[in-house]
Amino acid sequence: MKTRVGILGYGNLGRGIECSLKQNDDMELVAVFTRRNPDTVKILTEGVKVYHVDDAPKMKDDIDVMILCGGSATDLPEQTKEYAKYFTVVDSFDTHAKIPEHFENVDKAATENGNVAVISAGWDPGMFSINRLYGNAILPQGKDYTFWGKGVSQGHSDAIRRVEGVANGKQYTVPIDAALEAVRSGANPELTTREKHLRECYVVAEEGADLAKIEAEIKNMPNYFADYDTTVTFITEEELQRDHAGIPHGGFVIRSGKTGWNGENTHIIEYSLKLDSNPEFTASVIVACARAAVRMKKEGMKGCKTIFDIPPAYLSAVDGAELRKALL
Amino acid sequence: MKTRVGILGYGNLGRGIECSLKQNDDMELVAVFTRRNPDTVKILTEGVKVYHVDDAPKMKDDIDVMILCGGSATDLPEQTKEYAKYFTVVDSFDTHAKIPEHFENVDKAATENGNVAVISAGWDPGMFSINRLYGNAILPQGKDYTFWGKGVSQGHSDAIRRVEGVANGKQYTVPIDAALEAVRSGANPELTTREKHLRECYVVAEEGADLAKIEAEIKNMPNYFADYDTTVTFITEEELQRDHAGIPHGGFVIRSGKTGWNGENTHIIEYSLKLDSNPEFTASVIVACARAAVRMKKEGMKGCKTIFDIPPAYLSAVDGAELRKALL
């Protein structure tokens, strides 16, 4: 029998989950839940219904795992602990500083109701976190480096669009090659914010806007751009749609460490992602975690879990003996 | 209380374990076991005794985990199932084709005696395997690529040294850049053996030996070299000792996969290692697995496990809350 999956929230991430489920024969989408009027939400999968989110709890026996696709700022802090009362759930909560608090809240709800809740699934937090953990565990005498990009930062793109005179815009975070090479050399450099990443802005100005003023305002914006070398390129809306429509992302996690009786040998562990679609890749990680969550629940576990707690084999649809034969 | 570790077999790997334990404050080396006369084995750690291997079973209450550092060809197939009767054990069994058989044998012994046995810890099998598994679970529509090197292959170096007229020699396996780049492009190329790796041989000839004959014999050696582009460079024993004394290794695991409703987006996951010392890095992975094995045993688990079965957090000495805060 297939694992029955619900999706709560149908934006880019929800659609990514839907696409990922199509690739996984052991799982099937059984319902999508939305806060909008369900009649206005068209999904890709034939024969699957869209419900209002208020109907979700009634369907708790029809769904093995509910994937929560809301945002981390305001949706997930409320939703995950709420739906963990009824379902095995997975979310992609990505506000790093608030993970401990979110974990506690969700753990309480999931434990009290005998459910498993996997939080912060995706790639950072997620696969990048796992690689930081493996790197630290294997090479305790070492240093971590995480670089992001080249990719679109939603928060920085939003910040650009709030500048007066800006009609539209997109921001790419770009890791700086010289910094990456210094890390890969094993030199364990101390890198400033400016040395690690630069920020490329593509901006569509409103007609008659003062371009020099826009550029200065962006480059000097505190928190977002002031600490970085930032480029501002003005383009037309047409060019923006043609050349910058995608949502690529990626990055690098590098652990540089020493071994030997006197630390005489250097080792570099590097994990990198190059993603055409940030939400679709995030969704693919979440779906694998959903499989694991269902298995953990079946084994009698309960409470909040993260990808740190999931035996890698649980993410796969393939059984242990076959995994050992084919992949070990 | 620290985790008490025994090392069985004191060659390059055993010494690597000893060095790694020095870096991990939650663990301590309590005994080294050897098949040689213990008086002839000098170890690095002060105050730790070397025993004959026959004395190991008597010390089963003094050791929390025994790390087996024998070879995969003849030692481990006998040793791991034998010592799993008395101890929680970890080995680095790396004959991929025989892992299922080894697993069965060890699982029986460990289960019958209530112990945990982690087999095939290291980097391939080991960290490379985990990355193949994660890649397959996350991107089910995709293709795996594993490249090895640049690094020393012991088996190929031995093969060179068996050629008539050869006094000494070392072989490096080298991944071919063009193949790596083709994979990273997302093109999912079909690559022949010759296209993926080349083999660099550094050979010290005996005085008066026929160099052309040696070179031809190496390059045409079936299984080892005939299917590869192979270079043979003659050097002196001095040069070999000066320039080729290390045991570096490494490699790349790449998963190239598609997502989207019609597979329209490409993603590249790449994991790579650049290791100054193959045995010391392998040892570092084993020690982290030893920590996990002890924890699994304490939780009441038993039987044979691989790195696929180990929740990543179990590899770390840091507790769950701190891991979530610092690394998630």
XYZ file of C-alpha atoms in Angstrom:
656
model
C 0.000 0.000 0.000
C 1.276 3.439 -0.867
C 2.014 6.111 1.699
C -0.821 8.640 1.571
C 0.454 12.207 1.531
C -1.319 15.511 2.111
C 0.052 18.898 1.124
C -0.901 21.923 3.195
C -0.209 25.155 1.298
C 0.065 25.222 -2.459
C 2.720 27.718 -3.564
C 6.101 26.997 -5.162
C 7.021 24.519 -2.445
C 3.654 22.718 -2.469
C 3.865 22.351 -6.225
C 7.423 21.022 -5.807
C 6.130 18.379 -3.376
C 3.470 17.396 -5.886
C 6.110 16.977 -8.622
C 8.373 14.966 -6.330
C 5.556 12.598 -5.322
C 5.035 11.811 -9.013
C 8.605 10.421 -9.040
C 8.163 8.226 -5.958
C 6.076 5.124 -6.644
C 5.708 4.193 -2.987
C 3.857 7.444 -2.211
C 0.723 9.112 -3.491
C -0.814 12.524 -3.140
C -4.304 12.204 -1.642
C -5.271 15.796 -0.809
C -4.157 19.404 -1.020
C -5.267 21.902 1.643
C -5.394 25.642 1.145
C -6.433 28.754 3.032
C -7.824 30.133 -0.214
C -11.161 29.182 -1.733
C -10.429 25.577 -2.863
C -12.325 26.145 -6.109
C -9.721 28.708 -7.166
C -6.722 26.387 -6.687
C -5.833 24.242 -9.696
C -3.310 21.492 -9.088
C -1.384 19.273 -11.506
C -2.400 15.803 -10.310
C -5.556 14.446 -11.877
C -8.225 13.084 -9.563
C -6.887 14.665 -6.381
C -9.128 17.123 -4.553
C -8.319 20.487 -3.041
C -9.854 21.126 0.404
C -10.064 24.091 2.677
C -7.502 23.908 5.423
C -10.264 23.818 8.042
C -11.216 20.353 6.771
C -7.782 18.870 7.425
C -8.316 17.500 10.964
C -11.361 15.522 9.787
C -9.124 13.649 7.373
C -6.578 12.484 9.896
C -7.269 8.804 9.221
C -6.932 9.239 5.457
C -3.454 10.715 5.465
C -0.209 9.052 6.614
C 1.865 12.213 6.503
C 0.995 15.874 6.076
C 3.604 18.086 4.459
C 3.404 21.676 5.653
C 4.394 24.129 2.937
C 3.848 27.453 4.700
C 6.461 30.117 5.333
C 8.830 30.176 8.308
C 8.079 33.745 9.381
C 4.478 33.356 10.507
C 2.891 30.133 9.130
C 4.997 27.265 10.413
C 5.468 28.471 14.018
C 1.691 28.078 14.352
C 0.927 25.325 11.840
C 3.454 22.632 12.680
C 2.581 22.396 16.355
C -1.129 22.540 15.464
C -1.140 19.812 12.801
C 1.245 17.595 14.768
C -1.792 16.977 16.973
C -3.524 15.137 14.145
C -0.868 13.964 11.737
C 2.662 12.805 11.199
C 4.038 16.045 9.744
C 7.091 17.419 7.973
C 8.015 21.073 7.607
C 10.898 23.089 6.188
C 11.207 25.652 8.985
C 14.358 27.559 8.059
C 14.810 30.392 10.548
C 18.022 28.959 12.009
C 18.021 31.065 15.181
C 14.509 29.960 16.125
C 14.900 26.229 15.520
C 15.381 25.342 19.234
C 12.148 27.136 20.174
C 10.239 25.635 17.245
C 11.585 22.197 18.142
C 10.340 22.487 21.740
C 6.853 23.599 20.713
C 6.463 20.920 18.065
C 7.977 18.223 20.276
C 5.390 18.878 22.954
C 2.438 18.648 20.556
C 3.759 15.617 18.689
C 4.704 13.717 21.841
C 1.386 14.359 23.559
C -0.461 13.062 20.537
C 1.807 10.156 19.676
C 2.901 11.592 16.345
C 6.247 12.096 14.641
C 7.085 15.588 13.390
C 10.173 16.209 11.268
C 11.125 19.877 11.177
C 13.603 21.887 9.124
C 13.821 19.496 6.175
C 15.359 20.870 3.002
C 18.931 21.739 2.124
C 19.866 24.505 4.576
C 18.693 23.582 7.111
C 18.770 20.009 5.866
C 21.425 18.444 3.680
C 23.913 21.217 4.480
C 23.302 20.666 8.200
C 23.917 16.936 7.870
C 27.172 17.616 6.117
C 28.239 20.056 8.826
C 27.422 17.354 11.384
C 29.272 14.560 9.567
C 32.255 16.864 9.057
C 32.396 17.825 12.723
C 31.991 14.242 13.912
C 34.677 12.858 11.608
C 37.207 15.672 11.845
C 36.806 17.158 15.337
C 39.933 19.282 14.849
C 38.773 21.433 11.999
C 36.784 24.343 10.718
C 33.422 24.639 8.915
C 32.688 26.832 5.968
C 29.292 27.304 4.341
C 28.931 29.287 1.119
C 25.612 29.960 -0.615
C 24.894 30.446 -4.293
C 25.006 31.228 -6.977
C 21.327 31.657 -6.304
C 18.330 33.857 -5.861
C 17.747 35.262 -2.381
C 14.061 35.979 -1.903
C 14.653 38.265 1.066
C 17.212 40.395 -0.770
C 15.062 40.552 -3.906
C 12.182 41.791 -1.757
C 14.467 44.412 -0.204
C 15.408 45.729 -3.643
C 11.768 45.987 -4.666
C 10.990 48.134 -1.636
C 13.444 50.851 -2.795
C 11.747 53.965 -4.145
C 11.750 54.075 -7.942
C 12.212 50.288 -8.335
C 9.528 48.473 -10.352
C 11.025 44.985 -10.080
C 14.265 43.284 -9.203
C 16.127 40.120 -8.429
C 19.185 39.482 -6.314
C 21.767 36.709 -6.673
C 24.063 35.683 -3.846
C 27.409 34.661 -5.347
C 30.213 32.862 -3.481
C 33.623 34.364 -4.183
C 35.989 31.952 -5.932
C 39.111 33.206 -4.188
C 37.551 32.453 -0.803
C 36.464 28.974 -1.903
C 39.955 28.236 -3.193
C 41.564 29.445 0.030
C 39.308 27.102 2.018
C 39.975 24.171 -0.313
C 43.723 24.685 0.110
C 43.408 23.706 3.765
C 44.705 27.098 4.916
C 41.715 27.553 7.296
C 41.386 31.268 6.484
C 39.382 33.698 8.600
C 36.995 35.237 6.085
C 34.961 38.412 6.450
C 31.397 38.668 5.172
C 32.665 40.723 2.221
C 35.299 38.148 1.342
C 32.863 35.229 1.184
C 29.982 36.429 -0.989
C 29.088 39.191 -3.361
C 25.599 40.352 -4.298
C 24.418 40.873 -7.869
C 21.257 42.937 -8.299
C 19.222 43.130 -11.505
C 16.871 46.069 -11.225
C 13.975 47.325 -13.323
C 13.533 51.051 -12.607
C 10.291 52.939 -12.883
C 10.158 55.391 -15.743
C 12.005 58.592 -14.937
C 13.490 57.244 -11.718
C 16.887 58.484 -10.500
C 19.132 55.495 -11.259
C 22.155 56.783 -9.356
C 20.015 57.287 -6.284
C 18.540 53.763 -6.535
C 21.980 52.231 -6.924
C 23.356 54.125 -3.923
C 20.377 53.246 -1.784
C 20.700 49.547 -2.556
C 24.462 49.409 -2.042
C 24.260 51.194 1.294
C 21.274 49.316 2.696
C 22.293 48.077 6.152
C 22.138 44.306 6.910
C 21.208 43.469 3.327
C 23.950 44.997 1.164
C 26.243 47.404 3.026
C 28.604 44.658 4.227
C 29.022 43.193 0.735
C 30.472 44.153 -2.598
C 27.258 44.692 -4.518
C 26.690 45.223 -8.228
C 23.549 46.892 -9.549
C 22.606 46.343 -13.188
C 19.582 48.086 -14.636
C 17.589 46.014 -17.098
C 14.124 46.101 -18.651
C 11.170 44.129 -17.331
C 11.371 42.056 -20.519
C 15.002 41.172 -19.838
C 14.149 40.316 -16.252
C 11.418 37.920 -17.366
C 13.585 36.424 -20.111
C 16.892 35.996 -18.271
C 16.003 35.831 -14.591
C 12.757 33.873 -14.355
C 14.245 30.806 -12.626
C 14.798 30.155 -8.941
C 18.247 28.546 -8.985
C 20.325 28.146 -5.865
C 23.011 26.019 -4.314
C 26.176 26.341 -2.342
C 29.040 24.616 -0.601
C 29.703 23.091 2.813
C 33.382 22.499 3.423
C 35.050 20.913 6.427
C 38.778 21.372 6.637
C 40.411 19.287 9.343
C 43.602 17.734 10.618
C 44.532 14.211 11.677
C 47.701 12.511 12.816
C 49.486 12.303 16.130
C 50.540 15.946 15.750
C 47.849 17.091 13.328
C 50.250 16.715 10.426
C 47.721 15.612 7.789
C 45.021 17.789 6.224
C 41.675 16.614 4.866
C 39.058 18.531 2.917
C 35.449 17.331 2.802
C 33.312 19.283 0.348
C 29.588 18.993 -0.308
C 28.016 21.138 -2.975
C 24.653 21.653 -4.616
C 23.891 23.222 -7.988
C 20.118 23.517 -8.218
C 17.992 24.677 -11.133
C 15.006 25.024 -8.817
C 15.413 25.775 -5.141
C 11.791 24.905 -4.186
C 11.753 21.653 -6.178
C 14.987 20.422 -4.632
C 13.819 21.424 -1.154
C 10.603 19.526 -1.875
C 12.554 16.433 -2.909
C 14.379 16.379 0.428
C 11.104 16.892 2.291
C 9.436 13.979 0.504
C 12.297 11.653 1.467
C 11.934 12.878 5.062
C 8.186 12.250 4.887
C 8.899 8.632 4.005
C 11.222 8.393 7.008
C 8.685 10.074 9.309
C 6.032 7.498 8.433
C 8.466 4.677 9.098
C 9.494 6.131 12.454
C 5.854 6.544 13.455
C 5.144 2.907 12.463
C 8.030 1.804 14.691
C 6.397 3.520 17.638
C 8.525 6.634 17.832
C 6.993 9.970 18.662
C 7.963 13.601 19.104
C 9.934 16.110 17.087
C 12.814 14.890 14.938
C 15.247 16.517 12.573
C 17.288 15.086 9.759
C 20.029 14.515 12.389
C 17.850 11.805 13.938
C 16.949 9.937 10.752
C 18.960 6.833 9.825
C 19.851 7.461 6.157
C 18.248 4.168 5.070
C 14.849 5.436 6.270
C 14.876 8.081 3.543
C 14.909 5.446 0.824
C 12.100 3.306 -0.579
C 14.602 0.505 -1.162
C 15.035 -2.155 1.551
C 18.158 -2.584 3.644
C 19.583 -5.651 1.928
C 19.240 -4.099 -1.512
C 20.759 -0.810 -0.318
C 23.778 -2.640 1.084
C 24.206 -4.570 -2.153
C 23.728 -1.660 -4.542
C 25.000 1.433 -2.769
C 27.286 0.495 0.132
C 32.876 8.225 31.932
C 34.806 7.847 28.719
C 34.071 5.180 26.141
C 36.745 2.503 26.464
C 38.155 1.495 23.092
C 40.276 -1.472 22.053
C 42.235 -1.697 18.806
C 42.795 -5.106 17.264
C 45.575 -5.003 14.683
C 48.206 -2.295 14.735
C 49.196 -1.315 11.194
C 48.493 1.971 9.372
C 44.793 1.801 10.205
C 45.293 0.864 13.859
C 47.722 3.737 14.264
C 45.163 6.035 12.590
C 42.551 4.951 15.145
C 44.986 5.701 17.937
C 45.589 9.217 16.541
C 41.871 9.836 16.118
C 41.091 8.782 19.690
C 43.569 11.413 20.889
C 41.273 14.044 19.277
C 38.053 12.755 20.864
C 37.799 13.599 24.558
C 34.824 11.323 25.167
C 36.809 8.228 24.210
C 39.990 6.592 25.419
C 42.252 3.865 24.162
C 42.507 1.098 26.775
C 44.253 -1.735 24.936
C 45.880 -2.740 21.662
C 45.784 -6.375 20.541
C 48.203 -7.924 18.102
C 48.980 -11.307 16.558
C 52.663 -10.474 16.856
C 54.699 -10.779 20.029
C 53.260 -7.876 22.076
C 56.725 -6.926 23.296
C 57.720 -6.036 19.743
C 54.834 -3.622 19.165
C 55.482 -0.023 20.221
C 52.445 2.251 20.255
C 52.163 6.032 20.584
C 49.889 6.352 23.622
C 51.653 6.380 26.953
C 50.419 4.007 29.630
C 48.393 1.772 27.325
C 49.343 -1.882 27.105
C 49.716 -4.120 24.064
C 48.264 -7.630 24.469
C 48.295 -10.744 22.398
C 45.087 -11.166 20.454
C 44.362 -14.407 22.304
C 43.837 -12.369 25.481
C 41.062 -10.238 23.969
C 38.002 -12.291 25.007
C 39.111 -12.181 28.650
C 38.872 -8.397 28.534
C 35.319 -8.184 27.301
C 34.134 -6.305 30.388
C 36.921 -3.756 30.148
C 36.222 -2.593 26.610
C 33.077 -0.828 25.338
C 33.953 -1.164 21.680
C 36.610 -3.117 19.818
C 37.845 -1.667 16.536
C 38.999 -4.343 14.125
C 41.845 -3.132 11.933
C 42.594 -6.247 9.899
C 42.439 -6.577 6.127
C 39.300 -7.370 4.155
C 40.769 -10.239 2.155
C 41.324 -12.778 4.905
C 41.276 -11.127 8.379
C 37.871 -9.473 8.741
C 35.720 -12.275 7.284
C 36.908 -14.349 10.259
C 37.568 -11.714 12.906
C 34.419 -9.610 12.870
C 32.022 -12.506 13.366
C 34.347 -13.956 16.003
C 34.806 -10.801 18.094
C 31.147 -9.796 17.752
C 30.544 -12.649 20.193
C 32.358 -10.747 22.937
C 32.297 -7.081 22.003
C 30.530 -4.243 20.310
C 32.735 -4.075 17.216
C 33.422 -1.863 14.206
C 35.244 -2.903 11.057
C 36.112 -1.336 7.701
C 35.351 -4.351 5.494
C 35.666 -2.948 1.976
C 35.213 -5.796 -0.489
C 31.986 -4.371 -1.945
C 30.823 -7.560 -3.642
C 31.076 -9.573 -0.430
C 29.347 -7.119 1.904
C 25.970 -8.972 1.877
C 27.650 -12.242 2.907
C 29.791 -10.550 5.544
C 26.700 -8.760 6.873
C 24.808 -12.052 7.287
C 27.657 -13.756 9.107
C 28.296 -10.856 11.450
C 24.595 -10.231 12.036
C 24.124 -13.801 13.243
C 27.009 -13.647 15.718
C 26.157 -10.171 16.998
C 22.453 -10.900 17.378
C 23.009 -14.191 19.189
C 25.292 -12.468 21.651
C 23.356 -9.241 22.077
C 26.063 -7.058 20.578
C 26.106 -4.321 17.942
C 28.524 -4.705 15.034
C 29.056 -1.882 12.564
C 30.685 -3.096 9.360
C 32.177 -1.322 6.348
C 32.916 1.978 8.072
C 35.275 4.324 6.253
C 34.851 6.437 3.159
C 34.162 3.908 0.387
C 32.336 1.984 1.650
C 31.263 4.605 4.153
C 30.854 8.315 3.493
C 30.696 7.757 -0.266
C 27.973 5.138 0.259
C 25.922 7.510 2.409
C 26.153 10.137 -0.272
C 25.050 7.674 -2.932
C 22.095 6.775 -0.696
C 21.105 10.388 0.037
C 21.425 11.226 -3.654
C 19.231 8.310 -4.708
C 16.615 9.011 -2.045
C 16.374 12.719 -2.851
C 16.632 12.554 -6.628
C 15.077 9.211 -7.647
C 15.216 10.192 -11.330
C 18.936 10.486 -11.725
C 22.288 8.888 -12.181
C 25.202 8.162 -9.832
C 28.830 8.730 -10.561
C 31.742 7.781 -8.311
C 35.281 8.849 -9.165
C 38.328 7.945 -7.090
C 41.559 9.844 -6.632
C 43.879 11.359 -7.019
C 45.219 8.704 -4.714
C 47.395 5.721 -4.104
C 45.909 2.328 -4.936
C 47.560 -0.332 -2.817
C 46.385 -3.164 -5.072
C 47.739 -1.552 -8.223
C 51.007 -0.630 -6.528
C 51.380 -4.267 -5.484
C 50.676 -5.366 -9.069
C 53.475 -3.144 -10.375
C 55.914 -4.523 -7.842
C 55.223 -8.072 -9.005
C 56.475 -7.261 -12.552
C 59.860 -8.760 -13.352
C 62.648 -6.208 -13.119
C 60.706 -3.862 -10.824
C 62.329 -3.036 -7.489
C 59.618 -0.722 -6.181
C 56.651 1.272 -7.416
C 53.580 3.272 -6.639
C 50.376 3.775 -8.567
C 48.022 6.762 -8.483
C 44.437 6.543 -9.666
C 43.514 9.881 -11.243
C 39.987 10.983 -12.168
C 39.812 12.576 -15.617
C 38.750 16.232 -15.523
C 36.803 16.100 -18.778
C 34.631 13.295 -17.405
C 34.025 15.160 -14.135
C 33.038 18.286 -16.055
C 30.663 16.346 -18.296
C 28.950 14.902 -15.225
C 28.761 18.286 -13.496
C 27.103 19.774 -16.585
C 24.082 17.553 -15.986
C 24.526 15.803 -19.338
C 24.355 12.353 -17.682
C 27.074 10.917 -19.922
C 27.736 7.203 -20.322
C 31.415 6.891 -19.459
C 33.747 4.015 -20.215
C 36.353 2.855 -17.718
C 39.035 4.567 -19.819
C 37.134 7.848 -19.871
C 36.730 8.059 -16.088
C 40.200 7.409 -14.666
C 43.794 7.226 -15.723
C 46.607 5.435 -13.946
C 49.985 6.990 -13.169
C 52.774 4.590 -12.279
C 56.069 5.572 -10.686
C 58.486 2.703 -11.046
C 61.940 1.960 -9.667
C 63.615 -0.581 -11.955
C 66.245 -3.056 -10.899
C 69.699 -2.367 -12.261
C 70.024 -3.475 -15.863
C 66.334 -4.216 -16.276
C 64.644 -3.807 -19.664
C 62.610 -0.632 -19.164
C 60.628 -0.926 -22.375
C 59.599 -4.438 -21.435
C 58.526 -3.360 -17.931
C 56.493 -0.483 -19.330
C 54.754 -2.720 -21.869
C 54.025 -5.369 -19.274
C 52.445 -2.867 -16.897
C 50.378 -1.117 -19.550
C 48.996 -4.390 -20.902
C 48.267 -6.040 -17.571
C 44.660 -7.284 -17.722
C 42.152 -6.053 -15.071
C 44.695 -3.692 -13.549
C 45.900 -1.466 -16.397
C 44.847 -2.672 -19.865
C 41.472 -0.889 -19.769
C 43.034 2.446 -18.782
C 45.321 5.058 -20.207
C 48.392 4.381 -18.123
C 51.592 6.350 -17.772
C 54.813 4.761 -16.555
C 57.545 7.022 -15.204
C 60.847 5.526 -14.106
C 62.388 7.137 -11.050
C 65.037 6.280 -8.496
C 64.322 4.723 -5.116
C 65.411 8.028 -3.571
C 62.887 9.960 -5.627
C 60.186 7.472 -4.704
C 60.900 7.908 -1.009
C 61.118 11.679 -1.310
C 58.142 12.434 -3.551
C 55.769 9.509 -3.088
C 55.952 8.516 0.566
C 52.424 9.634 1.471
C 49.161 7.715 1.223
C 46.828 10.404 -0.138
C 43.449 9.565 -1.612
C 40.017 10.981 -2.210
C 37.391 11.187 -4.884
C 33.968 12.370 -5.896
C 30.388 11.106 -5.597
C 28.040 12.970 -7.896
C 24.286 12.563 -8.246
C 22.766 14.220 -11.272
C 18.971 14.246 -11.241
C 15.836 15.848 -12.585
C 12.783 17.330 -10.906
C 9.651 19.090 -12.119
C 6.378 17.859 -13.524
C 8.176 16.908 -16.739
C 11.703 16.583 -15.364
C 12.538 20.058 -16.631
C 14.959 21.042 -13.856
C 18.429 19.600 -13.270
C 20.226 19.310 -9.954
C 23.796 18.306 -9.218
C 24.802 17.020 -5.782
C 28.542 16.612 -5.383
C 30.487 15.193 -2.456
C 34.243 15.137 -2.572
C 37.168 14.206 -0.379
C 40.765 15.334 -0.624
C 42.736 13.328 1.906
C 46.381 13.609 2.878
C 46.199 10.244 4.609
C 43.785 7.568 3.500
C 44.190 5.380 6.627
C 43.896 8.300 9.066
C 40.702 9.592 7.456
C 39.244 6.080 7.342
C 40.147 5.761 11.013
C 38.380 9.030 11.812
C 35.150 7.748 10.273
C 35.507 4.446 12.133
C 35.947 6.191 15.483
C 32.745 8.209 14.936
C 30.972 4.937 14.075
C 32.396 3.347 17.218
C 30.776 6.097 19.276
C 27.457 5.398 17.519
C 27.802 1.641 18.003
C 28.211 2.050 21.755
C 25.149 4.295 21.903
C 23.051 1.832 19.884
C 24.147 -1.006 22.143
C 23.216 1.045 25.238
C 19.761 1.606 23.739
C 19.261 -2.142 23.514
C 19.863 -2.634 19.808
C 21.739 -5.648 18.562
C 22.942 -7.195 15.317
C 24.902 -5.977 12.326
C 24.539 -2.339 11.272
C 26.073 -0.197 8.587
C 26.445 3.534 8.300
C 23.054 3.494 6.518
C 21.433 2.565 9.835
C 23.115 5.169 12.022
C 21.238 8.401 12.781
C 23.843 11.108 12.001
C 23.534 12.582 15.502
C 24.819 9.308 16.988
C 28.210 9.913 15.373
C 28.733 13.077 17.379
C 29.808 13.567 20.986
C 27.624 16.681 21.150
C 24.060 16.354 22.456
C 20.953 16.800 20.321
C 19.917 20.253 21.538
C 23.398 21.663 21.000
C 23.648 20.068 17.534
C 20.340 21.632 16.505
C 21.458 25.007 17.780
C 24.949 24.991 16.330
C 24.789 22.953 13.137
C 21.192 22.641 11.898
